XYZ file of C-alpha atoms in Angstrom:
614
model
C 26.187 -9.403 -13.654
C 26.076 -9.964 -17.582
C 23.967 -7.424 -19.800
C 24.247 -4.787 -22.563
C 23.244 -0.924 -23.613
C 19.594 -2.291 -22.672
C 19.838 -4.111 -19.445
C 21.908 -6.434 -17.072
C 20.958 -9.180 -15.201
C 22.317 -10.183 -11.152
C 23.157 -14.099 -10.992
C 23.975 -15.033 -7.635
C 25.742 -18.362 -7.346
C 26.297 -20.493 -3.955
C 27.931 -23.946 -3.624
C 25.309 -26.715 -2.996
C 22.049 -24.697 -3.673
C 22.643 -23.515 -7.053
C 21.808 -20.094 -8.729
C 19.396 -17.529 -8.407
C 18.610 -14.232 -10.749
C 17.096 -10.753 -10.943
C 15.394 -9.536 -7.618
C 16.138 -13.058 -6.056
C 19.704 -12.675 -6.354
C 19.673 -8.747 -4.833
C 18.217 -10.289 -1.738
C 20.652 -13.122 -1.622
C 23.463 -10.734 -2.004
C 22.373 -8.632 0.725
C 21.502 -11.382 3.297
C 24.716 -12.438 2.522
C 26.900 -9.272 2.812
C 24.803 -7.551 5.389
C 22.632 -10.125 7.257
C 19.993 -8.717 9.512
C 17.177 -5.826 8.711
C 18.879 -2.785 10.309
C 21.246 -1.890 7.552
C 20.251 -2.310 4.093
C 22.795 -2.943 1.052
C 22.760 0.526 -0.447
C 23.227 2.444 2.977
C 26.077 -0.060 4.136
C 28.254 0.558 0.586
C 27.151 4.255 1.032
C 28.716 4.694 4.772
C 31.690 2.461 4.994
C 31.647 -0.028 1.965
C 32.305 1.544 -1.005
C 34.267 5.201 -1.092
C 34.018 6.710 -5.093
C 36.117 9.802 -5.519
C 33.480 11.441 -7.316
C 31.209 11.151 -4.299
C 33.252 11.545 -1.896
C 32.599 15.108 -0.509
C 28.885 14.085 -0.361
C 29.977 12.740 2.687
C 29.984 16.458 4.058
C 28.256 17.929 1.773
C 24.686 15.119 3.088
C 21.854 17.351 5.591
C 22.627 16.567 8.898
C 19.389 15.353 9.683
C 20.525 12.419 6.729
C 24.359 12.194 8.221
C 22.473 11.322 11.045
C 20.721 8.650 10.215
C 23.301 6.902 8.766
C 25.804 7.207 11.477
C 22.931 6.194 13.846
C 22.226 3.128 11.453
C 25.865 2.334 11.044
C 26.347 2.290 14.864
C 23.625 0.650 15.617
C 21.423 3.040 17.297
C 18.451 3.066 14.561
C 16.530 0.635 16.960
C 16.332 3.881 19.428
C 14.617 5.960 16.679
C 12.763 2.606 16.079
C 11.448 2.799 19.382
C 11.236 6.656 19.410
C 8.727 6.640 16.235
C 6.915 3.314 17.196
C 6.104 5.173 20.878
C 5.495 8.454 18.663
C 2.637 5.986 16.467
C 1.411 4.482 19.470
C 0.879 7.901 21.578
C -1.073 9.219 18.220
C -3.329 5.870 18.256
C -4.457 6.674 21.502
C -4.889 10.622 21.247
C -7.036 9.083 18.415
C -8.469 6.704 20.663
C -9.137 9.607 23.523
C -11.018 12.040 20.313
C -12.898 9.115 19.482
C -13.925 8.330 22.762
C -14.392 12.248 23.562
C -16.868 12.613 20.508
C -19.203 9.277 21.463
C -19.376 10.815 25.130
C -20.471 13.140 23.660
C -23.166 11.876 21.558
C -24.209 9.703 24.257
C -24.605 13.412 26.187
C -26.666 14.763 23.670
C -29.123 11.642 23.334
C -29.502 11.654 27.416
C -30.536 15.522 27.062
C -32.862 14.494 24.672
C -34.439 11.732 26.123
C -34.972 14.079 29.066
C -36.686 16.209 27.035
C -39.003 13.917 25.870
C -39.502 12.170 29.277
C -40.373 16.237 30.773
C -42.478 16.494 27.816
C -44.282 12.978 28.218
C -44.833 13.992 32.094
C -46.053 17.685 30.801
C -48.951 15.840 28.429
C -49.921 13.450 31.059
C -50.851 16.140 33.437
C -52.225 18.422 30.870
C -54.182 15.929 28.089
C -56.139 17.931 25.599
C -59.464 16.763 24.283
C -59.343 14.573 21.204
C -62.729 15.677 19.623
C -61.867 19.001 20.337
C -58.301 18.942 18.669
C -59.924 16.852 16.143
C -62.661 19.559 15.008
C -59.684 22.102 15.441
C -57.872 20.558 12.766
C -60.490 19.589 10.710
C -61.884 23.405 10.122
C -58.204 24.524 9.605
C -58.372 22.154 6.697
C -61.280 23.343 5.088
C -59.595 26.319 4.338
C -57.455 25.209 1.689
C -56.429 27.225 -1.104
C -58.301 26.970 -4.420
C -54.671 25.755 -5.434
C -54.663 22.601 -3.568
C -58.132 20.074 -2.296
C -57.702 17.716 0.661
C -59.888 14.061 1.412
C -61.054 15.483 4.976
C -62.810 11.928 5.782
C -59.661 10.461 6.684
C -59.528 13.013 9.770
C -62.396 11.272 10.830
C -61.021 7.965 10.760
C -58.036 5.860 12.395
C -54.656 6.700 13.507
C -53.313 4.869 9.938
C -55.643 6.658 7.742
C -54.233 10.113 9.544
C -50.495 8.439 8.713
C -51.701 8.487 5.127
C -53.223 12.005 5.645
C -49.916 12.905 6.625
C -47.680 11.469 4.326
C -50.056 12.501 0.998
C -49.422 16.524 2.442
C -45.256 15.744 2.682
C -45.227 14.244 -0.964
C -47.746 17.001 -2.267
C -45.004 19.359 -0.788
C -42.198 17.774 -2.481
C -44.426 17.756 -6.089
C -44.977 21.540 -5.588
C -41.477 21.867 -4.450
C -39.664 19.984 -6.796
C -41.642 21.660 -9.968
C -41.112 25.158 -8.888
C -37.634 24.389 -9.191
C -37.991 23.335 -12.775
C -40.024 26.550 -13.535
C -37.549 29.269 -11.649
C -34.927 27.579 -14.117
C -37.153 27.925 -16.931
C -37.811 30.992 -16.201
C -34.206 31.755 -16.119
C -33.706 30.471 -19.043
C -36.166 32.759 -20.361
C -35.165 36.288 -19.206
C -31.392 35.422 -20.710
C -32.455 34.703 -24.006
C -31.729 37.190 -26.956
C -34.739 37.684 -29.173
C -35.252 34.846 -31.245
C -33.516 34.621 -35.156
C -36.718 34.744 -37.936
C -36.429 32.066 -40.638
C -36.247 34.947 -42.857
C -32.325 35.916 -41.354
C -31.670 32.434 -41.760
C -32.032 32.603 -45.351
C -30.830 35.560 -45.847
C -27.508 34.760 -44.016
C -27.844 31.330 -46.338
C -27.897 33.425 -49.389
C -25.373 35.707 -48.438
C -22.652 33.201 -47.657
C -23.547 31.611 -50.942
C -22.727 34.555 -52.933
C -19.794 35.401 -51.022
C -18.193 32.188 -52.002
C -19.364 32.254 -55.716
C -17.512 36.121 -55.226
C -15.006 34.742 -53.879
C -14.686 31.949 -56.263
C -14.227 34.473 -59.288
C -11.929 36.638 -57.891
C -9.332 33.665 -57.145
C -10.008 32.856 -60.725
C -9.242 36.250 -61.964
C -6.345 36.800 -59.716
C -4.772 33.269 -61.452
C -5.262 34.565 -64.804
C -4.057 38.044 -64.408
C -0.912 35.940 -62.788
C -0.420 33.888 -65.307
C -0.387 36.755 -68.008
C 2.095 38.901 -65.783
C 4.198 36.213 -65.790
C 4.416 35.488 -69.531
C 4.831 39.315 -70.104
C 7.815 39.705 -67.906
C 9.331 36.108 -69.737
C 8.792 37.998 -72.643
C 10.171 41.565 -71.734
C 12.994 39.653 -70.236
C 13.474 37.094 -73.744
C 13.680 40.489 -75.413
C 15.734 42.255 -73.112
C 18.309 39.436 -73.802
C 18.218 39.103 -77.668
C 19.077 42.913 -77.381
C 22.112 42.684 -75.751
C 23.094 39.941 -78.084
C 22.523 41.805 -81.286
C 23.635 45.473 -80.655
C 27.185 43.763 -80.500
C 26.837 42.075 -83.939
C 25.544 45.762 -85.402
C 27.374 47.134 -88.465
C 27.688 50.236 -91.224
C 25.753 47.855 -93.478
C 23.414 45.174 -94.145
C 25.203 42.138 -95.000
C 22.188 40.348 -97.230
C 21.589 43.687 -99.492
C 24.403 46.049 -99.134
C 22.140 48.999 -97.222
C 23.874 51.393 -95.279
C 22.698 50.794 -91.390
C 22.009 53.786 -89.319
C 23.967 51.769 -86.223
C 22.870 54.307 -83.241
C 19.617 54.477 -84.329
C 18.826 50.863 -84.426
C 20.688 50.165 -80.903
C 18.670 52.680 -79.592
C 15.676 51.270 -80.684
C 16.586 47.783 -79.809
C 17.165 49.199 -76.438
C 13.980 51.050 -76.098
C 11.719 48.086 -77.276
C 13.365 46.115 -74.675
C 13.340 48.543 -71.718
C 9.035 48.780 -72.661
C 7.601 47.954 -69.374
C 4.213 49.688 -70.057
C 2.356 46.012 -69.920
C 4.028 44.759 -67.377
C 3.406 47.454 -65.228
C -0.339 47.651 -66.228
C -0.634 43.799 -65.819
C 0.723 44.848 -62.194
C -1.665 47.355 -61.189
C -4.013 44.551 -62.603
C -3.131 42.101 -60.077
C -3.215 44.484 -57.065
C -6.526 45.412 -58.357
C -7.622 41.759 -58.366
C -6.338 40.894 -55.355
C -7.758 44.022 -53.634
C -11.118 42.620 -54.343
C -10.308 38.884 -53.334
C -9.512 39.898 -49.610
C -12.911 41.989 -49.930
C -14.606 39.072 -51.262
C -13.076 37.314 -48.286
C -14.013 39.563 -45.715
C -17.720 39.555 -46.886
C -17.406 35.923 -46.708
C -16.327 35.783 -43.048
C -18.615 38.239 -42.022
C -21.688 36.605 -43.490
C -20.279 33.383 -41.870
C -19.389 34.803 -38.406
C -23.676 35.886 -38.506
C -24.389 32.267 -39.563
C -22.897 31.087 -36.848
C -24.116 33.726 -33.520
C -27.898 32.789 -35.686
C -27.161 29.534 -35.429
C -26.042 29.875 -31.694
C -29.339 31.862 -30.746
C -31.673 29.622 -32.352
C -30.189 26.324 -30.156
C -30.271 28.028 -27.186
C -33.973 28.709 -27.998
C -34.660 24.936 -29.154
C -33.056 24.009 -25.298
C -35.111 26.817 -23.874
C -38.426 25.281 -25.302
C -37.107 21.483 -24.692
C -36.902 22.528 -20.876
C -39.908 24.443 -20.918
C -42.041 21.124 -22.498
C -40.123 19.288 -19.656
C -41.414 21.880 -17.027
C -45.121 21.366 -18.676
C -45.152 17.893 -18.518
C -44.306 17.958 -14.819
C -47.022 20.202 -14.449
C -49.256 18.018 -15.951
C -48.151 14.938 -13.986
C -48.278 16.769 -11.023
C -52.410 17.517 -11.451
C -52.867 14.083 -12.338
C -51.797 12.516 -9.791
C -55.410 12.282 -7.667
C -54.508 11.605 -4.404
C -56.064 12.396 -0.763
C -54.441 15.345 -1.227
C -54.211 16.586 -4.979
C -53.289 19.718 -6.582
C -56.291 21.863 -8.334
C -54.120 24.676 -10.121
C -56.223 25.390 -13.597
C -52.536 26.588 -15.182
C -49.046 26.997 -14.487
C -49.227 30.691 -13.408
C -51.793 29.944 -10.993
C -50.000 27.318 -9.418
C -46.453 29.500 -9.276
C -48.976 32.620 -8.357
C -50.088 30.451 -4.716
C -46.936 28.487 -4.329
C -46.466 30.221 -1.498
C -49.900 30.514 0.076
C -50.570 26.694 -0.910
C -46.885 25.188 0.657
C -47.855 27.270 3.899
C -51.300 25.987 4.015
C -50.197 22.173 3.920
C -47.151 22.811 6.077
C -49.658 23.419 8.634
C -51.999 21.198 7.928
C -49.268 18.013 7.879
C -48.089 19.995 11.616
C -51.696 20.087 13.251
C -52.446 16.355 11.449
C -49.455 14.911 13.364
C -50.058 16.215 16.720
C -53.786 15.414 16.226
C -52.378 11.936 15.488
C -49.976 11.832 18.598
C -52.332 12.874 20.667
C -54.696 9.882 19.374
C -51.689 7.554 20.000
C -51.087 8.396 23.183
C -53.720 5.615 24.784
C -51.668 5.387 27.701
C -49.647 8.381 28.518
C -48.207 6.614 31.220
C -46.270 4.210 29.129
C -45.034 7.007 27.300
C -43.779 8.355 30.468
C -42.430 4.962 31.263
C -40.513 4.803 28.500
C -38.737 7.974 28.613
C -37.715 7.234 31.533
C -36.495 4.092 30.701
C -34.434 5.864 27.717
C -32.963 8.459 29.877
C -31.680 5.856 32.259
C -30.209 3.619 29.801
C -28.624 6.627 28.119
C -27.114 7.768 31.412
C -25.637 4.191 32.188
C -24.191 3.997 28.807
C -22.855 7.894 29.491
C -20.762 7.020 32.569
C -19.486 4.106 30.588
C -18.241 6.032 28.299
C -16.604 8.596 30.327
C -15.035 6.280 32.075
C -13.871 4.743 28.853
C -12.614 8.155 27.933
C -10.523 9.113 31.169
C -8.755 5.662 30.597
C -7.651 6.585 26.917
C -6.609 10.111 27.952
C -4.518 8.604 30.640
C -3.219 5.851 28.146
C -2.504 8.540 26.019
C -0.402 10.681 28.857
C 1.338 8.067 29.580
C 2.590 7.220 26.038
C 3.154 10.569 25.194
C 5.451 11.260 28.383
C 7.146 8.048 27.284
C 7.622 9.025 23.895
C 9.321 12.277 25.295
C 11.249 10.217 27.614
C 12.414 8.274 24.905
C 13.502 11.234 22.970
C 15.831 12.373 25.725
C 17.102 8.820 26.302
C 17.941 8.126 22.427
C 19.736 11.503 22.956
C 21.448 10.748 25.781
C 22.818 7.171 23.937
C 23.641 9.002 20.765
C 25.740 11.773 23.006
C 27.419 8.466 24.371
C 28.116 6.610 21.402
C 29.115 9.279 19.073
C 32.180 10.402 22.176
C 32.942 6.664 21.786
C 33.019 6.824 18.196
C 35.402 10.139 17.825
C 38.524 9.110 19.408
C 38.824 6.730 16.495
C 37.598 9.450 14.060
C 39.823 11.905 15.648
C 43.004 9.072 15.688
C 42.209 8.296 11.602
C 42.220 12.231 11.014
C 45.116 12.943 13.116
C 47.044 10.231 10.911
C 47.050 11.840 7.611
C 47.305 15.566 9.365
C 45.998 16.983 6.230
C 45.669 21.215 7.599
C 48.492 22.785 9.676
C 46.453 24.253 11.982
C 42.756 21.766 12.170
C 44.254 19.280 14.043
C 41.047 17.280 14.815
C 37.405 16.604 13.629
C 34.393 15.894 15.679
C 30.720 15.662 14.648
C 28.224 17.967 16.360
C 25.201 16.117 17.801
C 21.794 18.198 17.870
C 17.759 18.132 18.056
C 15.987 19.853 15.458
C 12.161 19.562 16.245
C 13.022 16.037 18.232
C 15.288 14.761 14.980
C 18.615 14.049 15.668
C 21.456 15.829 13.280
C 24.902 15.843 13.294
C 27.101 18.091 11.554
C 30.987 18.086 11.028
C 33.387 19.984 12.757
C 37.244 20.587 12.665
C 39.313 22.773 15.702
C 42.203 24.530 16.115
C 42.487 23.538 19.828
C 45.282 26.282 20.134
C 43.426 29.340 18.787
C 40.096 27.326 20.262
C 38.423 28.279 16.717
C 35.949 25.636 15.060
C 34.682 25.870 11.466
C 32.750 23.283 8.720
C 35.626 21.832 6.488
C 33.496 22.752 3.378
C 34.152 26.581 4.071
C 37.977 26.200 5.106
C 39.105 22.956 3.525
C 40.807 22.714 0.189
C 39.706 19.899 -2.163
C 42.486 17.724 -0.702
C 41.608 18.349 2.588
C 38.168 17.868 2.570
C 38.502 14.487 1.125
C 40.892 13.402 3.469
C 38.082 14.678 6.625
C 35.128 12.656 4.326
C 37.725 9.846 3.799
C 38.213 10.112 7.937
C 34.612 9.716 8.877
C 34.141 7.015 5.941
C 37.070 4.623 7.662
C 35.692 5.208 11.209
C 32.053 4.296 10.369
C 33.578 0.781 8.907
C 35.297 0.217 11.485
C 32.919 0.734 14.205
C 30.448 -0.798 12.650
C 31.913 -4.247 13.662
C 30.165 -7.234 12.682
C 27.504 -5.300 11.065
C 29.195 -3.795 8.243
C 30.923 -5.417 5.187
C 33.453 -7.758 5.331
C 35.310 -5.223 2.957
C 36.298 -1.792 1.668
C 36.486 -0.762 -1.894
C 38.111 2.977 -2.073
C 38.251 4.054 -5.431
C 41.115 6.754 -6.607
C 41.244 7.610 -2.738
C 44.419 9.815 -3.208
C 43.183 12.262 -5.897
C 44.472 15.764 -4.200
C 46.518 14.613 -1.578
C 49.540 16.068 -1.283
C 52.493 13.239 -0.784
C 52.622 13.392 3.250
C 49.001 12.846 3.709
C 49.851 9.615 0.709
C 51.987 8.323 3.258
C 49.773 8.740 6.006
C 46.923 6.915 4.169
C 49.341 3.971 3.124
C 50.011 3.577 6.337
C 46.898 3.721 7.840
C 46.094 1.048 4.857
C 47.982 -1.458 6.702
C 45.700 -1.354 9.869
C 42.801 -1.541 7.686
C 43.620 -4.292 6.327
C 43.740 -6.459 9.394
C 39.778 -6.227 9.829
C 38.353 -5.632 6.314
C 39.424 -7.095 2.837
C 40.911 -4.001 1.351
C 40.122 -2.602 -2.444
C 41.947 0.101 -3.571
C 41.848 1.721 -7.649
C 44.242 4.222 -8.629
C 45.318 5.429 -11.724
C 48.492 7.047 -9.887
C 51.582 4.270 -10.879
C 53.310 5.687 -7.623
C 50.799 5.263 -5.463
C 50.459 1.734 -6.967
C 53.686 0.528 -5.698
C 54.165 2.490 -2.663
C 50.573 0.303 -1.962
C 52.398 -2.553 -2.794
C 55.836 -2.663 -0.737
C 53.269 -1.097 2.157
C 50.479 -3.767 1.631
C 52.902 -6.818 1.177
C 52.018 -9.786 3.150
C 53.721 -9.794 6.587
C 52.248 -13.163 7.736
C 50.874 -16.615 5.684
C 47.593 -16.300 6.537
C 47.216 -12.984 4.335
C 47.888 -12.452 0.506
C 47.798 -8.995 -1.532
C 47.085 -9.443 -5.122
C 47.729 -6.366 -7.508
C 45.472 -6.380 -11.329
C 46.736 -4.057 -13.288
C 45.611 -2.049 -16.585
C 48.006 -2.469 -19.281
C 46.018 -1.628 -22.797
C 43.204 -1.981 -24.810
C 42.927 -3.801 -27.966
C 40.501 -4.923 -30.630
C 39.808 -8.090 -28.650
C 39.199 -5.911 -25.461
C 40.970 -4.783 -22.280
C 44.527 -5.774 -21.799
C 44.759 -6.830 -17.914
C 47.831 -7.961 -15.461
C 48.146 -10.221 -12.240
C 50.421 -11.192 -10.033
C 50.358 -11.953 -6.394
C 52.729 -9.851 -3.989
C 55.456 -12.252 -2.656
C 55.283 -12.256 1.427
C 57.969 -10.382 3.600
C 57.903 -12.563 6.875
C 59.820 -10.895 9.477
C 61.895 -12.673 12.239
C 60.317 -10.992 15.130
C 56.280 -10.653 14.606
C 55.264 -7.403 14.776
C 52.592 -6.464 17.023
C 50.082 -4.609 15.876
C 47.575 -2.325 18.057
C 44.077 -2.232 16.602
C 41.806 0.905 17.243
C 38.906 -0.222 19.238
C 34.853 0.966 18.548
């Protein structure tokens, strides 16, 4: 990895196939450290890769529901929870399936009570057919009576069944027209009644004329505060120039005058040097000036704001008047279209009031009419009522097959979905069951690593407590006193020291039992921070197993530590190597660093070494 303050960049290098960067190289790098899909990079260096001191109680300090995750992950039991959420999606799909199926059933149900209708209605106008001259003469005097509002063509009752599809659609658009522009006028109207009575041209120009001389007032009084200023501030220069060539002259005062000999009345002069100088009477007039002018500036001011504040509501009511009238010409116009449109049915309103006046007379009178026009008209199509008949019976059959199709289609989703829903409980209770199974596996060695480094005098061991929480697993840390039988969370009774050693516990345990599917090392940094020096000898001890399975990284910054590491971790056979890098300095060409390679200490008699099992 090469960068700076701004960025780095991931080169990943392998012999024979050359180099790859960037996002490439990530993926290389974790194909290559972790191959497979179930454990990703991050969570493998998180759980039993990569230990940082500063993170270390995160281990504990992680929601269970998370802890449990990753121990599932890490031990290979994700593919349960796989299968627990894919049989979760699948029983959704076909609850979906079973709504979906519910709802067209019944749709389908509706249509087939329909269609019976209309086949019961069909049969009903077979036995009793009405008359067509006599419906026809029916509907043709109920259409004579049309409001003076509204004329209708009445030859096209006499004629065919299209000309009374005409009739019928010419009363629906009418209705729409008459509709549609009462609409317009009700918001017109609306308009109207909120309107404030409308500004004269005359308050215009008077509210013109008044801002006008409120600015030239205005003007003038800035102008005569400035000047008074400007003479204030030359009369206190001048007090104060005065004031000043006092002081210096009493001083230089004598008994008498040094051009023509003239006795000098001292006192008398001081005091009127002094007097002359202490005159404030302009200054304090030119003061009362400026208050004066500045008085009348703010009033000038005020009268300008006011006369601009009813500028602006005048302003305001006339354009709410010009949109008034531009709505109201709109409104016109419509009304104008709307009676010049001739049609076979027209409206005849002389004005606007006249039409709004019978709006309601003249929408009830074609309402009718287009009602008594179409059954006239059905009753004209209906040549042969028996093949009306015919056909309703035809639709209620074909929407009764389709009806059993679909409840049958719906009993098999519901049962589909059952059945995947008592699987996805099964599956619940089995991925519980494995976890139970794997996790007592797992805490003899968790239990063995803890024992080891013995960090509390009294919590002898640590276990993790396995749980469902609204079917999620979660597991939670525990340590026992198995003599008092007392069990507590190591965050509320653990010191620092301790704590890290029960985190440092569960980290070693998850790398080991993860097997082939964790990292081919372990990188603990500053693992010892805290410890007191039995539980130091306990971990460098425990290093030495470690190191059997996993290439083993350790930082410290603890010089003891350091070489107790490296008479512990010396080779004891030539097919392993221990190589300690140490920090000596830093300098203006950079870091000052140390190697050398820990000479092996082969023994005479191997030394067997029992490996804890996952």
């Amino acid at each position: 990895r090469t960068g700076d303050h701004t960025g780095s960049t991931l080169e990943f290098t392998e012999p024979g196939r050359g180099s790859v960067f960037g996002d490439d190289a990530t993926a290389q790098l974790a194909d290559v450290l972790v191959p497979g899909e179930q454990l990703t990079l991050d969570l493998a260096l998180s759980t039993s890769g990569l230990m940082q001191q500063d993170v270390m109680r995160a281990v504990l300090e992680a929601k269970p529901a998370d802890r449990y995750r990753h121990i599932s992950t890490v031990l290979g039991l994700g593919a349960l929870e796989d299968f627990e959420e894919a049989t979760r999606e699948l029983a959704r799909e076909a609850r979906a399936r079973a709504d979906a199926a519910r709802l067209e059933r019944d749709s389908i149900g509706l249509s087939l009570d329909e269609a019976r209708a209309r086949f019961a209605a069909a049969e009903q106008r077979l036995q009793t057919r009405p008359q067509i001259e006599a419906l026809r003469a029916e509907t043709l005097n109920f259409l004579r009576r049309s409001p003076a509002s509204v004329t209708v063509d009445l030859g096209l009752i006499m004629g065919s069944s299209g000309e009374l599809h005409t009739l019928a659609a010419a009363m629906s658009e009418c209705i729409d027209g008459i509709v549609s522009f009462a609409a317009i006028w009700a918001d017109v109207e609306g308009e109207r009644r909120l309107l404030a009575p409308e500004p004269a041209p005359e308050a215009l120009e008077s509210a013109t004329t008044e801002i006008a001389s409120a600015q030239q007032e205005v003007a003038e009084a800035h102008d005569r505060v400035t000047s008074v200023d400007a003479l204030l501030a030359a009369a206190q220069s001048a007090t104060e120039e005065l004031a000043r060539l006092a002081a210096l002259a009493v001083p230089l005062l004598s008994e008498h005058c040094p051009v023509c000999g003239q006795a000098i009345d001292s006192a008398h002069v001081e005091r009127e040097l002094r007097s002359r100088a202490a005159d404030t009477g302009t200054v304090i007039a030119l003061q009362s000036e400026i208050r004066e002018a500045r008085n009348e500036l703010a009033a000038a001011e005020r009268r300008l704001a006011a006369a601009d504040g009813d500028m602006r509501a005048l302003e305001a009511a006339s354009g709410r008047w010009a949109a008034y009238r531009s709505k109201a010409e709109a409104a016109e116009a419509s009304f104008e279209a709307l009676i010049a449109a001739r049609r076979v049915v027209s409206v005849t309103a002389r004005s606007i009031g006249e039409l709004i006046e019978l709006e309601a007379s003249t929408l009830e009178f074609l309402r009718m009419g287009r009602r008594r026009v179409l059954e006239f008209l059905d009753t004209l199509e209906r040549g042969l009522d028996r093949g009306a008949v015919d056909r309703a019976a035809s639709e209620v059959s074909s929407f009764g097959e389709a009806l059993q199709a679909r409840t049958q289609r719906l009993e098999e989703e519901s049962r589909r979905a059952q059945e995947l829903k008592a699987l996805a409980d099964a599956s619940v209770q089995a991925r519980v069951e494995v976890t139970e199974l794997r996790f007592k596996a797992v805490q003899p060695l968790v239990s063995d690593i803890f024992s080891r480094l013995d960090p509390h005098p009294a919590f002898k061991t640590i276990e993790f407590e396995l749980d469902t929480y609204y079917r999620r697993g979660t597991t939670s840390p525990m340590v026992r006193d198995l003599v008092e039988g007392i069990s507590a969370d190591p965050l509320l009774v653990f010191s620092t020291s301790q704590a890290n050693i029960a985190a440092l516990s569960y980290f070693l345990a998850m790398g080991w039992s993860a097997g082939e599917r964790g990292l081919p090392f372990v990188l603990l940094d500053d693992p010892v921070q805290s410890m007191d020096d039995v539980n130091v000898l306990g971990f460098a001890d425990m290093c030495r197993h470690l190191r059997t399975t996993r290439q083993l990284i350790i930082s410290t910054h603890e010089r003891r530590f350091a070489r107790l590491l490296e008479r512990k971790l010396a080779p004891r056979s030539t097919d392993a190597s221990t190589t300690v890098i140490e920090f000596l300095g830093w300098d203006r060409s950079g870091p000052s660093v140390e190697h050398r390679v820990v000479e092996h200490q082969l023994l005479q008699e191997p030394i067997r070494v029992v490996q804890a099992a996952s």
